[in-house]
Short mmCIF file of C-alpha atoms and ligand atoms in Angstrom, two decimals:
data_model
loop_
_atom_site.label_atom_id
_atom_site.label_comp_id
_atom_site.label_asym_id
_atom_site.label_seq_id
_atom_site.Cartn_x
_atom_site.Cartn_y
_atom_site.Cartn_z
CA MET A 663 8.70 50.20 -0.77
CA ASN A 664 9.15 49.35 2.64
CA THR A 665 5.75 46.94 2.97
CA PRO A 666 6.40 45.80 6.73
CA ALA A 667 7.09 41.82 5.98
CA LEU A 668 3.65 41.10 9.07
CA ALA A 669 1.46 43.03 9.55
CA VAL A 670 -1.71 42.94 11.85
CA ARG A 671 -4.92 44.95 12.17
CA ASP A 672 -7.51 45.14 14.85
CA LEU A 673 -7.57 41.82 15.23
CA SER A 674 -9.42 39.72 18.21
CA PHE A 675 -10.16 36.08 18.71
CA ALA A 676 -12.77 34.20 21.08
CA TYR A 677 -12.17 30.81 22.50
CA PRO A 678 -15.36 28.32 21.97
CA ASP A 679 -15.02 28.25 26.30
CA GLY A 680 -15.66 32.37 25.43
CA THR A 681 -12.86 33.75 27.02
CA GLU A 682 -11.65 36.72 24.79
CA ALA A 683 -7.84 35.91 24.56
CA LEU A 684 -7.58 38.39 22.16
CA ARG A 685 -9.21 42.16 21.82
CA ARG A 686 -7.98 44.20 18.86
CA VAL A 687 -4.38 43.81 18.48
CA SER A 688 -2.75 45.77 15.87
CA PHE A 689 0.92 46.52 15.15
CA GLN A 690 3.38 45.69 11.67
CA ILE A 691 6.84 44.02 12.34
CA PRO A 692 9.43 45.91 9.74
CA ARG A 693 11.29 43.23 7.14
CA GLY A 694 14.49 41.88 9.18
CA ALA A 695 13.01 44.09 12.30
CA ALA A 696 13.31 40.89 15.41
CA VAL A 697 10.24 41.99 17.44
CA ALA A 698 9.11 40.68 21.91
CA LEU A 699 6.35 39.74 22.77
CA VAL A 700 5.77 39.50 25.94
CA GLY A 701 3.69 39.86 29.00
CA ALA A 702 2.52 37.46 32.08
CA ASN A 703 1.03 34.03 31.33
CA GLY A 704 -2.65 33.64 30.27
CA ALA A 705 -1.72 37.05 28.04
CA GLY A 706 -2.41 35.62 25.11
CA LYS A 707 1.02 35.34 23.72
CA SER A 708 0.37 31.76 21.63
CA THR A 709 -2.72 33.81 21.17
CA LEU A 710 -1.50 35.55 18.91
CA LEU A 711 1.50 33.55 17.16
CA LEU A 712 -1.31 30.78 16.37
CA HIS A 713 -2.84 32.96 14.05
CA LEU A 714 0.17 34.50 12.05
CA ASN A 715 -0.27 31.24 9.75
CA GLY A 716 -3.78 30.57 10.41
CA TYR A 717 -3.65 27.27 12.84
CA LEU A 718 -6.77 29.81 13.67
CA MET A 719 -7.77 31.60 10.80
CA PRO A 720 -7.90 35.17 11.79
CA ARG A 721 -12.72 36.39 11.61
CA HIS A 722 -12.41 39.51 12.82
CA GLY A 723 -9.40 42.00 11.86
CA GLU A 724 -6.57 40.25 9.13
CA VAL A 725 -2.93 39.53 9.22
CA SER A 726 -1.16 39.95 5.66
CA ILE A 727 2.93 38.94 5.76
CA ALA A 728 3.93 40.95 2.48
CA ASN A 729 1.76 41.21 0.22
CA THR A 730 -0.94 38.72 1.39
CA THR A 731 -4.16 38.82 3.14
CA LEU A 732 -4.34 35.39 5.20
CA THR A 733 -7.73 33.74 4.11
CA PRO A 734 -8.49 30.36 3.81
CA ALA A 735 -7.82 30.23 -0.34
CA THR A 736 -4.14 31.86 0.92
CA ALA A 737 -3.37 29.91 3.79
CA SER A 738 -0.91 27.52 1.72
CA ILE A 739 1.18 30.04 0.14
CA VAL A 740 1.66 32.07 4.29
CA ARG A 741 2.97 28.28 5.86
CA ARG A 742 5.57 29.04 3.30
CA ALA A 743 6.51 32.12 4.23
CA VAL A 744 5.80 32.23 8.26
CA GLY A 745 8.20 29.37 10.59
CA MET A 746 6.24 28.76 13.25
CA VAL A 747 8.37 26.71 16.07
CA PHE A 748 5.63 25.99 18.82
CA GLN A 749 6.55 26.62 22.13
CA ASP A 750 6.33 22.54 23.04
CA PRO A 751 8.92 21.03 20.51
CA ASP A 752 8.03 17.66 21.08
CA ASP A 753 4.71 19.64 19.01
CA GLN A 754 7.25 20.06 16.07
CA LEU A 755 8.76 16.91 15.24
CA PHE A 756 6.93 14.15 14.41
CA MET A 757 9.01 11.85 11.92
CA PRO A 758 10.95 8.87 12.62
CA THR A 759 14.17 11.48 12.28
CA VAL A 760 15.57 14.02 12.63
CA PHE A 761 16.45 14.22 9.41
CA GLU A 762 14.15 13.35 8.35
CA ASP A 763 11.48 16.00 10.58
CA VAL A 764 13.98 18.62 9.06
CA ALA A 765 12.61 17.45 6.03
CA PHE A 766 9.34 17.47 5.98
CA GLY A 767 8.28 20.69 4.60
CA PRO A 768 10.28 21.34 1.69
CA LEU A 769 9.79 17.91 0.64
CA HIS A 770 6.19 19.04 0.74
CA ALA A 771 6.03 22.31 -0.75
CA GLY A 772 7.08 19.85 -3.22
CA LEU A 773 11.31 20.27 -4.01
CA PRO A 774 12.76 17.39 -6.00
CA PRO A 775 14.77 15.70 -3.70
CA ALA A 776 18.26 16.50 -4.28
CA ASP A 777 17.03 19.94 -3.39
CA VAL A 778 15.11 18.65 -0.04
CA GLU A 779 18.26 17.39 1.16
CA ARG A 780 20.72 19.90 0.09
CA ALA A 781 17.76 21.90 2.79
CA ALA A 782 18.04 19.89 5.93
CA THR A 783 21.39 20.01 6.16
CA ASP A 784 21.61 23.38 5.79
CA ALA A 785 18.99 24.04 7.95
CA LEU A 786 20.62 21.70 10.24
CA GLN A 787 24.10 22.64 9.91
CA ARG A 788 23.04 26.59 10.67
CA VAL A 789 21.17 24.77 14.28
CA GLY A 790 24.30 23.12 14.36
CA MET A 791 22.69 19.58 15.13
CA LEU A 792 23.78 17.95 12.13
CA HIS A 793 25.40 15.49 14.03
CA LEU A 794 22.08 14.31 15.27
CA ARG A 795 20.18 13.57 12.34
CA ALA A 796 19.51 10.24 12.27
CA ARG A 797 18.85 10.13 15.98
CA PRO A 798 15.10 9.86 16.87
CA PRO A 799 13.75 13.31 17.72
CA HIS A 800 11.92 11.86 21.31
CA LYS A 801 15.09 11.32 22.32
CA LEU A 802 16.77 14.55 22.19
CA SER A 803 17.15 16.33 24.93
CA ALA A 804 15.57 19.96 25.44
CA GLY A 805 18.14 21.92 24.36
CA GLU A 806 18.48 19.71 21.22
CA LYS A 807 14.66 19.98 20.61
CA ARG A 808 14.86 23.14 20.04
CA ALA A 809 17.30 24.02 17.93
CA VAL A 810 15.87 21.04 15.96
CA ALA A 811 12.47 22.43 15.82
CA ILE A 812 13.55 25.72 14.93
CA ALA A 813 15.68 24.01 11.99
CA THR A 814 12.28 22.37 10.40
CA ALA A 815 11.25 26.21 10.65
CA LEU A 816 14.54 27.62 8.50
CA ALA A 817 14.72 24.02 6.01
CA MET A 818 11.02 25.63 4.04
CA ALA A 819 13.44 29.20 4.07
CA PRO A 820 10.56 32.02 5.59
CA ASP A 821 10.59 35.57 5.21
CA VAL A 822 8.91 35.30 8.54
CA LEU A 823 9.72 33.62 12.33
CA VAL A 824 8.07 32.95 15.01
CA LEU A 825 8.69 31.59 18.04
CA ASP A 826 7.39 30.76 21.08
CA GLU A 827 9.00 31.14 24.35
CA PRO A 828 11.92 29.53 23.12
CA THR A 829 14.12 30.07 26.36
CA SER A 830 12.35 28.35 27.61
CA ASN A 831 12.60 24.34 29.51
CA LEU A 832 16.77 25.05 28.53
CA ASP A 833 19.99 25.17 30.63
CA PRO A 834 21.58 28.50 30.80
CA ARG A 835 24.29 26.85 28.23
CA GLY A 836 21.06 25.71 25.90
CA ARG A 837 19.78 28.81 26.48
CA ARG A 838 22.50 31.11 25.66
CA ARG A 839 23.40 28.59 22.47
CA LEU A 840 20.48 29.21 21.80
CA ILE A 841 20.10 33.36 22.00
CA ASP A 842 22.81 33.45 20.02
CA LEU A 843 21.14 31.19 17.69
CA LEU A 844 18.47 33.53 17.40
CA ARG A 845 20.39 37.08 17.33
CA SER A 846 22.91 35.64 14.37
CA PHE A 847 19.25 35.22 12.27
CA ASP A 848 18.57 37.89 9.26
CA HIS A 849 14.43 36.27 8.59
CA SER A 850 11.88 39.19 10.24
CA ARG A 851 11.51 37.76 13.91
CA ILE A 852 8.24 37.89 16.76
CA ILE A 853 9.24 35.91 19.36
CA ALA A 854 7.17 35.81 23.17
CA THR A 855 9.13 34.99 26.02
CA HIS A 856 9.76 36.03 29.51
CA ASP A 857 12.74 35.47 29.44
CA LEU A 858 13.92 39.73 29.16
CA GLU A 859 17.74 38.85 28.99
CA LEU A 860 16.85 37.35 25.65
CA VAL A 861 14.53 40.08 24.12
CA VAL A 862 17.15 42.51 25.36
CA GLU A 863 20.17 40.56 23.19
CA VAL A 864 18.06 39.82 20.18
CA CYS A 865 15.45 42.54 19.85
CA THR A 866 14.93 45.85 19.32
CA HIS A 867 10.77 46.43 19.53
CA VAL A 868 9.25 45.77 22.67
CA LEU A 869 5.13 44.65 22.42
CA VAL A 870 4.14 44.22 25.63
CA LEU A 871 0.57 42.28 26.09
CA ASP A 872 -1.88 42.15 28.93
CA GLY A 873 -5.59 40.90 28.41
CA GLY A 874 -5.24 39.74 25.14
CA GLN A 875 -4.29 44.00 24.42
CA ILE A 876 -1.34 45.30 23.59
CA VAL A 877 -1.17 47.97 26.24
CA ALA A 878 2.37 49.79 25.03
CA GLU A 879 5.31 48.99 22.64
CA GLY A 880 8.58 50.95 21.44
CA PRO A 881 11.70 50.71 21.69
CA VAL A 882 13.42 47.82 23.80
CA ALA A 883 14.92 50.00 26.19
CA VAL A 884 12.47 52.33 26.52
CA ILE A 885 9.83 49.87 27.04
CA LEU A 886 12.02 47.65 30.14
CA ASN A 887 13.27 50.71 31.48
CA ASP A 888 10.13 51.67 32.66
CA GLU A 889 9.65 49.66 35.97
CA PRO A 890 6.03 50.74 36.49
CA LEU A 891 5.18 49.86 33.75
CA MET A 892 6.21 46.87 33.75
CA LEU A 893 5.06 45.49 36.50
CA ALA A 894 1.92 46.68 36.79
CA HIS A 895 1.63 43.87 33.84
CA GLY A 896 3.36 41.26 35.48
CA LEU A 897 7.08 41.44 34.07
CA GLU A 898 9.89 42.67 35.78
CA ARG A 899 12.92 45.05 34.26
CA PRO A 900 15.21 42.64 33.34
CA HIS A 901 18.75 42.97 36.12
CA ILE A 902 21.35 43.45 33.37
CA LEU A 903 19.58 46.85 31.83
CA ARG A 904 20.45 48.11 35.89
CA HIS A 905 24.35 47.48 35.62
CA HIS A 906 24.71 48.89 31.97
CA HIS A 907 23.86 51.70 30.17
CA PRO A 908 21.28 50.77 27.24
CA HIS A 909 22.22 52.45 24.42
CA MET B 584 5.30 1.34 34.58
CA ALA B 585 5.36 -2.35 33.40
CA LEU B 586 2.26 -1.40 30.89
CA GLY B 587 4.61 1.22 29.60
CA THR B 588 7.13 -1.39 28.81
CA TRP B 589 5.62 -3.80 27.86
CA VAL B 590 3.68 -1.18 24.53
CA ASP B 591 6.65 0.07 23.72
CA PHE B 592 5.21 1.28 20.98
CA GLY B 593 8.44 3.13 20.62
CA ARG B 594 10.49 0.65 20.08
CA LEU B 595 8.98 -0.89 16.45
CA ASP B 596 9.36 2.72 14.68
CA ASP B 597 13.13 2.66 16.22
CA LEU B 598 13.42 -0.45 14.75
CA GLY B 599 11.88 0.76 11.56
CA GLN B 600 15.13 3.01 10.97
CA LEU B 601 17.36 0.11 10.81
CA ASP B 602 19.78 -1.12 7.72
CA THR B 603 19.29 -3.81 6.59
CA ALA B 604 18.58 -6.73 3.70
CA ALA B 605 15.38 -6.80 5.32
CA HIS B 606 14.64 -3.31 6.13
CA ARG B 607 16.34 -2.44 2.56
CA ILE B 608 14.19 -4.47 0.81
CA ASP B 609 11.20 -2.33 -0.85
CA ALA B 610 8.19 -1.44 1.14
CA ARG B 611 5.72 -1.94 -1.36
CA ALA B 612 6.94 -5.69 -2.23
CA LYS B 613 7.31 -6.39 1.98
CA ALA B 614 3.59 -5.36 1.86
CA PHE B 615 2.40 -7.10 -1.21
CA THR B 616 3.43 -10.53 0.52
CA THR B 617 2.30 -10.17 4.06
CA LEU B 618 -0.93 -9.42 2.53
CA ALA B 619 -0.92 -12.28 0.89
CA PHE B 620 0.28 -14.12 3.52
CA ILE B 621 -2.67 -13.31 5.87
CA VAL B 622 -5.06 -14.24 2.52
CA THR B 623 -3.63 -17.49 2.84
CA VAL B 624 -3.12 -18.08 6.11
CA MET B 625 -6.76 -17.01 7.05
CA SER B 626 -8.82 -19.43 4.07
CA PHE B 627 -7.30 -22.73 5.53
CA ALA B 628 -10.75 -25.08 6.81
CA ARG B 629 -11.60 -23.91 10.47
CA HIS B 630 -10.62 -27.39 11.48
CA GLU B 631 -6.56 -26.81 10.10
CA VAL B 632 -3.41 -26.08 12.37
CA SER B 633 -1.00 -28.75 11.11
CA ALA B 634 -0.60 -27.25 7.40
CA LEU B 635 -0.01 -23.76 9.14
CA THR B 636 3.29 -24.95 10.68
CA PRO B 637 5.66 -24.50 7.16
CA TYR B 638 3.69 -20.70 7.70
CA VAL B 639 5.41 -20.17 10.74
CA LEU B 640 8.82 -19.66 7.89
CA TYR B 641 7.76 -15.88 6.90
CA PRO B 642 7.85 -14.07 9.72
CA ILE B 643 10.71 -15.92 10.85
CA THR B 644 13.02 -15.66 7.82
CA LEU B 645 12.36 -12.00 7.92
CA MET B 646 12.49 -11.30 11.62
CA SER B 647 15.90 -12.74 10.93
CA LEU B 648 16.81 -10.62 8.55
CA GLY B 649 15.44 -7.58 9.79
CA ARG B 650 17.09 -8.32 13.37
CA ILE B 651 14.43 -7.53 14.92
CA PRO B 652 14.63 -8.98 19.09
CA ALA B 653 12.79 -12.28 19.40
CA GLY B 654 11.08 -11.57 22.44
CA TYR B 655 10.32 -8.21 21.64
CA LEU B 656 7.48 -9.53 18.98
CA PHE B 657 6.80 -12.25 21.30
CA ARG B 658 6.00 -10.45 24.47
CA LYS B 659 4.20 -7.74 21.45
CA VAL B 660 2.07 -11.25 20.99
CA LEU B 661 0.98 -11.67 23.33
CA VAL B 662 0.22 -8.46 24.23
CA ALA B 663 -3.04 -8.58 21.53
CA ALA B 664 -3.31 -12.19 22.09
CA PRO B 665 -6.13 -12.14 24.62
CA PHE B 666 -8.33 -10.72 21.78
CA ALA B 667 -7.64 -13.93 19.38
CA LEU B 668 -8.67 -15.69 23.14
CA ALA B 669 -11.61 -14.42 23.15
CA ILE B 670 -12.68 -15.23 20.08
CA ALA B 671 -11.59 -18.59 20.28
CA ILE B 672 -12.18 -19.61 22.90
CA PHE B 673 -16.52 -20.02 22.67
CA ASN B 674 -14.77 -23.07 19.50
CA PRO B 675 -14.86 -25.85 22.46
CA CYS B 676 -17.72 -26.08 23.90
CA PHE B 677 -20.10 -25.61 21.52
CA ASP B 678 -17.80 -27.83 18.83
CA ARG B 679 -17.64 -31.34 21.44
CA GLN B 680 -17.47 -32.70 18.33
CA PRO B 681 -14.34 -36.05 17.50
CA ALA B 682 -12.78 -35.26 15.45
CA ALA B 683 -8.97 -36.01 15.53
CA ALA B 684 -7.21 -39.42 17.99
CA ILE B 685 -3.08 -39.35 18.82
CA GLY B 686 -3.29 -42.40 20.12
CA THR B 687 -6.39 -43.35 22.31
CA PHE B 688 -6.84 -39.51 23.25
CA THR B 689 -9.61 -37.73 20.99
CA ILE B 690 -9.45 -34.23 20.15
CA SER B 691 -13.13 -32.46 20.01
CA GLY B 692 -13.54 -30.32 17.09
CA GLY B 693 -13.85 -27.35 19.14
CA TRP B 694 -10.62 -28.03 20.46
CA LEU B 695 -8.64 -28.37 16.83
CA SER B 696 -10.73 -24.98 15.85
CA PHE B 697 -9.08 -23.59 19.01
CA ALA B 698 -6.58 -23.90 18.74
CA SER B 699 -6.39 -23.72 14.80
CA ILE B 700 -7.70 -19.91 15.52
CA MET B 701 -5.15 -19.80 18.00
CA VAL B 702 -2.10 -20.40 15.37
CA ARG B 703 -3.62 -17.83 12.85
CA PHE B 704 -4.02 -15.49 14.73
CA ALA B 705 0.14 -14.97 16.49
CA LEU B 706 1.24 -16.37 12.71
CA THR B 707 -1.13 -13.01 11.76
CA VAL B 708 0.48 -11.32 13.73
CA SER B 709 3.94 -11.15 14.36
CA ALA B 710 3.78 -11.48 10.67
CA ALA B 711 2.12 -7.67 11.01
CA LEU B 712 4.64 -6.48 12.93
CA VAL B 713 7.75 -7.93 11.51
CA LEU B 714 5.95 -5.80 8.42
CA VAL B 715 6.42 -2.29 10.77
CA ALA B 716 9.37 -3.51 12.26
CA CYS B 717 11.57 -3.47 9.59
CA THR B 718 10.07 -0.93 7.32
CA GLY B 719 8.67 1.18 9.55
CA MET B 720 4.55 3.15 9.36
CA HIS B 721 5.59 6.16 7.26
CA ARG B 722 7.29 4.24 4.12
CA LEU B 723 4.39 1.78 4.78
CA CYS B 724 1.92 3.72 4.60
CA ALA B 725 3.24 5.87 1.57
CA GLY B 726 3.81 1.28 0.23
CA LEU B 727 0.04 0.53 1.28
CA GLU B 728 -0.93 3.88 -0.60
CA TRP B 729 1.27 3.14 -4.12
CA LEU B 730 -0.53 -0.33 -3.27
CA GLY B 731 -3.67 1.50 -3.92
CA LEU B 732 -4.82 1.57 -0.32
CA PRO B 733 -7.12 4.60 -0.62
CA ARG B 734 -5.38 7.71 0.64
CA VAL B 735 -8.05 8.25 4.18
CA PHE B 736 -7.15 5.56 4.86
CA ALA B 737 -2.99 5.39 4.81
CA MET B 738 -3.28 9.30 6.01
CA GLN B 739 -5.69 7.35 9.30
CA LEU B 740 -2.83 5.44 9.36
CA LEU B 741 -0.81 6.75 9.83
CA PHE B 742 -1.81 9.40 12.74
CA VAL B 743 -3.80 6.29 13.88
CA HIS B 744 -0.28 4.98 14.84
CA ARG B 745 1.18 9.06 14.94
CA TYR B 746 -1.18 9.19 17.98
CA LEU B 747 -0.60 6.31 19.59
CA PHE B 748 2.10 7.86 20.20
CA VAL B 749 1.38 10.68 21.95
CA ILE B 750 -2.09 8.87 23.68
CA ALA B 751 1.18 6.40 25.70
CA ALA B 752 3.57 9.48 25.98
CA GLU B 753 0.56 11.60 28.11
CA GLY B 754 -0.42 8.76 29.78
CA ALA B 755 3.69 7.64 31.22
CA ARG B 756 3.33 11.47 31.92
CA MET B 757 0.19 11.23 34.33
CA MET B 758 0.99 8.57 35.64
CA ARG B 759 4.15 9.53 36.85
CA SER B 760 3.09 12.83 38.03
CA LEU B 761 0.36 9.59 39.76
CA GLN B 762 2.96 7.84 41.68
CA LEU B 763 5.19 11.14 42.95
CA ARG B 764 1.24 11.99 45.05
CA ALA B 765 -0.15 8.22 45.69
CA ALA B 766 1.08 6.29 47.27
CA SER B 767 0.49 2.96 45.10
CA PRO B 768 -1.41 4.56 42.01
CA TYR B 769 -3.38 0.29 42.50
CA ARG B 770 -5.96 1.46 45.60
CA LEU B 771 -6.99 4.86 43.77
CA SER B 772 -10.90 4.58 43.58
CA LEU B 773 -12.42 3.88 40.59
CA HIS B 774 -13.48 7.60 40.49
CA VAL B 775 -10.44 9.17 40.29
CA TYR B 776 -9.70 6.70 37.04
CA GLY B 777 -12.66 8.18 35.74
CA ALA B 778 -11.27 11.96 36.26
CA LEU B 779 -7.68 10.31 34.46
CA VAL B 780 -8.82 8.61 31.98
CA GLY B 781 -11.15 11.19 30.99
CA SER B 782 -8.04 13.88 31.46
CA LEU B 783 -5.97 11.68 30.03
CA LEU B 784 -8.42 12.08 26.81
CA LEU B 785 -8.90 15.77 26.30
CA ARG B 786 -5.30 15.92 26.66
CA SER B 787 -4.86 13.64 23.65
CA MET B 788 -6.63 15.16 22.18
CA ASP B 789 -5.73 18.41 22.36
CA ARG B 790 -1.00 17.92 22.06
CA ALA B 791 -2.91 15.98 18.72
CA GLY B 792 -4.73 18.82 16.84
CA ARG B 793 -0.79 20.73 17.86
CA ILE B 794 0.90 17.98 16.00
CA TYR B 795 -1.79 18.22 12.57
CA GLY B 796 -1.10 22.24 13.09
CA ALA B 797 2.48 21.33 12.90
CA MET B 798 2.20 19.20 10.07
CA LEU B 799 0.10 22.01 8.44
CA ALA B 800 2.46 24.92 9.75
CA ARG B 801 4.78 23.18 7.65
CA GLY B 802 3.00 21.81 4.45
CA PHE B 803 1.50 18.73 5.13
CA ASP B 804 -1.88 18.64 2.28
CA GLY B 805 -3.26 15.15 2.30
CA ASN B 806 -0.19 13.22 0.03
CA ILE B 807 2.04 11.79 1.83
CA ARG B 808 5.25 12.48 1.18
CA VAL B 809 8.44 9.97 0.83
CA LEU B 810 12.21 10.95 1.37
CA ASN B 811 14.56 8.93 -0.92
CA ARG B 812 11.63 6.79 -2.08
CA GLN B 813 13.88 3.46 -2.73
CA ALA B 814 13.39 2.53 -6.27
CA TRP B 815 12.09 -1.05 -7.58
CA ARG B 816 14.47 -3.82 -7.29
CA TRP B 817 13.93 -7.45 -8.91
CA SER B 818 16.11 -8.15 -5.64
CA ASP B 819 11.68 -7.41 -4.43
CA ALA B 820 10.72 -8.79 -7.24
CA ALA B 821 11.68 -12.55 -7.18
CA PHE B 822 11.16 -11.58 -2.68
CA ALA B 823 7.47 -11.44 -3.80
CA ALA B 824 6.76 -13.61 -5.99
CA GLY B 825 9.14 -16.67 -4.43
CA TRP B 826 7.37 -16.24 -0.43
CA CYS B 827 3.66 -16.16 -2.21
CA LEU B 828 4.43 -19.32 -4.87
CA PHE B 829 5.48 -21.19 -1.69
CA PHE B 830 2.14 -19.76 0.40
CA VAL B 831 0.54 -21.45 -2.39
CA VAL B 832 2.84 -25.07 -2.45
CA ALA B 833 1.76 -24.93 1.54
CA ARG B 834 -2.09 -23.34 0.66
CA MET B 835 -2.33 -27.91 -2.30
CA TRP B 836 0.07 -29.13 -0.69
CA ASN B 837 0.16 -29.83 3.28
CA LEU B 838 3.71 -30.04 3.92
CA ALA B 839 4.03 -30.90 8.01
CA ASP B 840 2.62 -34.09 6.98
CA ALA B 841 5.30 -34.74 3.76
CA VAL B 842 7.99 -33.92 5.33
CA GLY B 843 6.52 -36.14 8.83
CA ARG B 844 5.65 -39.05 5.77
CA LEU B 845 9.91 -38.59 4.88
CA LEU B 846 11.37 -39.10 8.18
CA PRO B 847 12.09 -42.48 9.19
CA THR B 848 11.07 -41.95 12.36
CA GLY B 849 7.39 -40.15 11.91
CA GLY B 850 5.68 -43.55 10.17
CA ALA B 851 3.17 -43.62 13.94
CA SER B 852 0.55 -43.10 11.65
N1 LIG C 2241 -7.72 26.19 23.89
C1 LIG C 2241 -8.30 27.15 25.14
N2 LIG C 2241 -9.91 26.90 24.99
C2 LIG C 2241 -9.62 27.88 26.16
N3 LIG C 2241 -9.12 29.16 26.88
C3 LIG C 2241 -8.00 29.05 26.07
C4 LIG C 2241 -6.97 27.31 25.32
N4 LIG C 2241 -6.04 28.69 25.10
C5 LIG C 2241 -6.17 28.91 25.51
N5 LIG C 2241 -6.58 30.08 26.42
C6 LIG C 2241 -6.96 31.17 27.89
O1 LIG C 2241 -6.72 31.81 26.25
C7 LIG C 2241 -6.10 33.44 27.35
C8 LIG C 2241 -4.36 33.12 26.30
O2 LIG C 2241 -3.54 32.28 26.53
P1 LIG C 2241 -2.05 31.66 25.67
O3 LIG C 2241 -2.25 32.74 24.58
O4 LIG C 2241 -2.46 30.65 26.17
O5 LIG C 2241 -0.92 32.88 26.53
P2 LIG C 2241 -0.07 32.60 26.92
O6 LIG C 2241 1.24 32.06 25.78
O7 LIG C 2241 0.64 34.91 27.14
O8 LIG C 2241 0.02 32.22 27.84
C9 LIG C 2241 -5.38 32.68 28.58
O9 LIG C 2241 -6.91 32.89 29.46
C10 LIG C 2241 -5.72 31.26 28.34
O10 LIG C 2241 -6.49 30.59 29.62
MG1 LIG C 2242 2.08 30.59 25.77
#
């Protein structure tokens, strides 16, 4: 059967100060697909992503991963299946060395030490950061931090990867490396971003969020080529689509 | 940035990652021995000064084994000194009874207990700092939990440590933006400082919350787990037993006096 990797139904959320950040959001991510979540600053992207692993617990509406609906009781199962990469890597890296940080997830999943070592080594290798294993994370460059943050999520062998603005603050080379890396994954992915070239290269589908609502969704070529739509929601049509012919 | 470099917790963490003879000693052995050290040093009578001096051997040994720079440690102890000073400073005022004499010069009990408090403070704080510097906070908390510290406290300790970094980093960031915009950060009004402190607190709390979220996202359930927990070796037991024996001996006999009497030139008294 084709259960979606991730399904969100009628999700609404307001912050304690009354800001309505999400209004009846619904969408699905097919298994193995990469979906972009675009929208201006303050559109609610981060808020939405924080619901996907129960950092914010859904109260109005529902989030399910594979066949598990997210509730306080299932949160630990869901967290193991969802690899979350925060917007700011400094929020994500909290251990004294890169290796211990990447090993934190597998270790707390209760794996035996040999498996923990292997999971952490593999994940660091996957993002090309194994040579930094003994360094303290707070002393890395922005690009290195981001790659290590992704490794911390990969090490848990998640089914779904959730990334919040993964290319922000990166220089062109770091950004290029990251795009290639994201493209090489076969996890189901949801990526919040302003980087429309990343969307074109990595994703197949786009969700457009504005004022906490999904205002459009569809294949990348269709949505990003719709100039009036993009402009209406504080975005622009990416240059590469102007020069290449969309598939 | 004077404050930043003086506080500099990051250095303590970096030192905790070294691999030296002192770092290889089991965290539990070091934590236990340091605890015994602190308890013994605190148990001396309040006028005691000379009998305390042999205890300096413990932090110094651990410091040199662990290649902890003495200057760094000294600055850290100085940072905390005002707290001890605040407690000790009242002694000379209240206790004016003469308690000891050097030649014709008499020293009041108040000054002796003042000196005693400062010496004890320097000993215990430096021992605790050396312990952290040659163990690493994470391993130390896991070790303390194993020694019987309730898990809630071990976790609290770990988080306080982690959040100190957070607050220091947020503070550094705010100072930087302040220096860019204000001619001299020292000439700001009290009102501005109040706003700064408030916003520092809020930002730190926000960030602390997000870090806790990141820990939860990776399966943290309140148990501190450590990779490669060192196996307990005989040398660890010997380390703890050897030092504890020394602490007891130095507690029962005033070793400084004994050494003084043995030296041929030390026969003044
Ligand atoms: N902790 C918070 N408390 C109150 N309001 C918040 C908080 N975080 C975000 N918001 C508000 O929620 C809305 C969505 O924010 P966010 O999800 O961060 O947007 P995005 O990630 O798309 O930039 C914004 O209006 C923002 O001001
Ligand atoms: Mg955001």
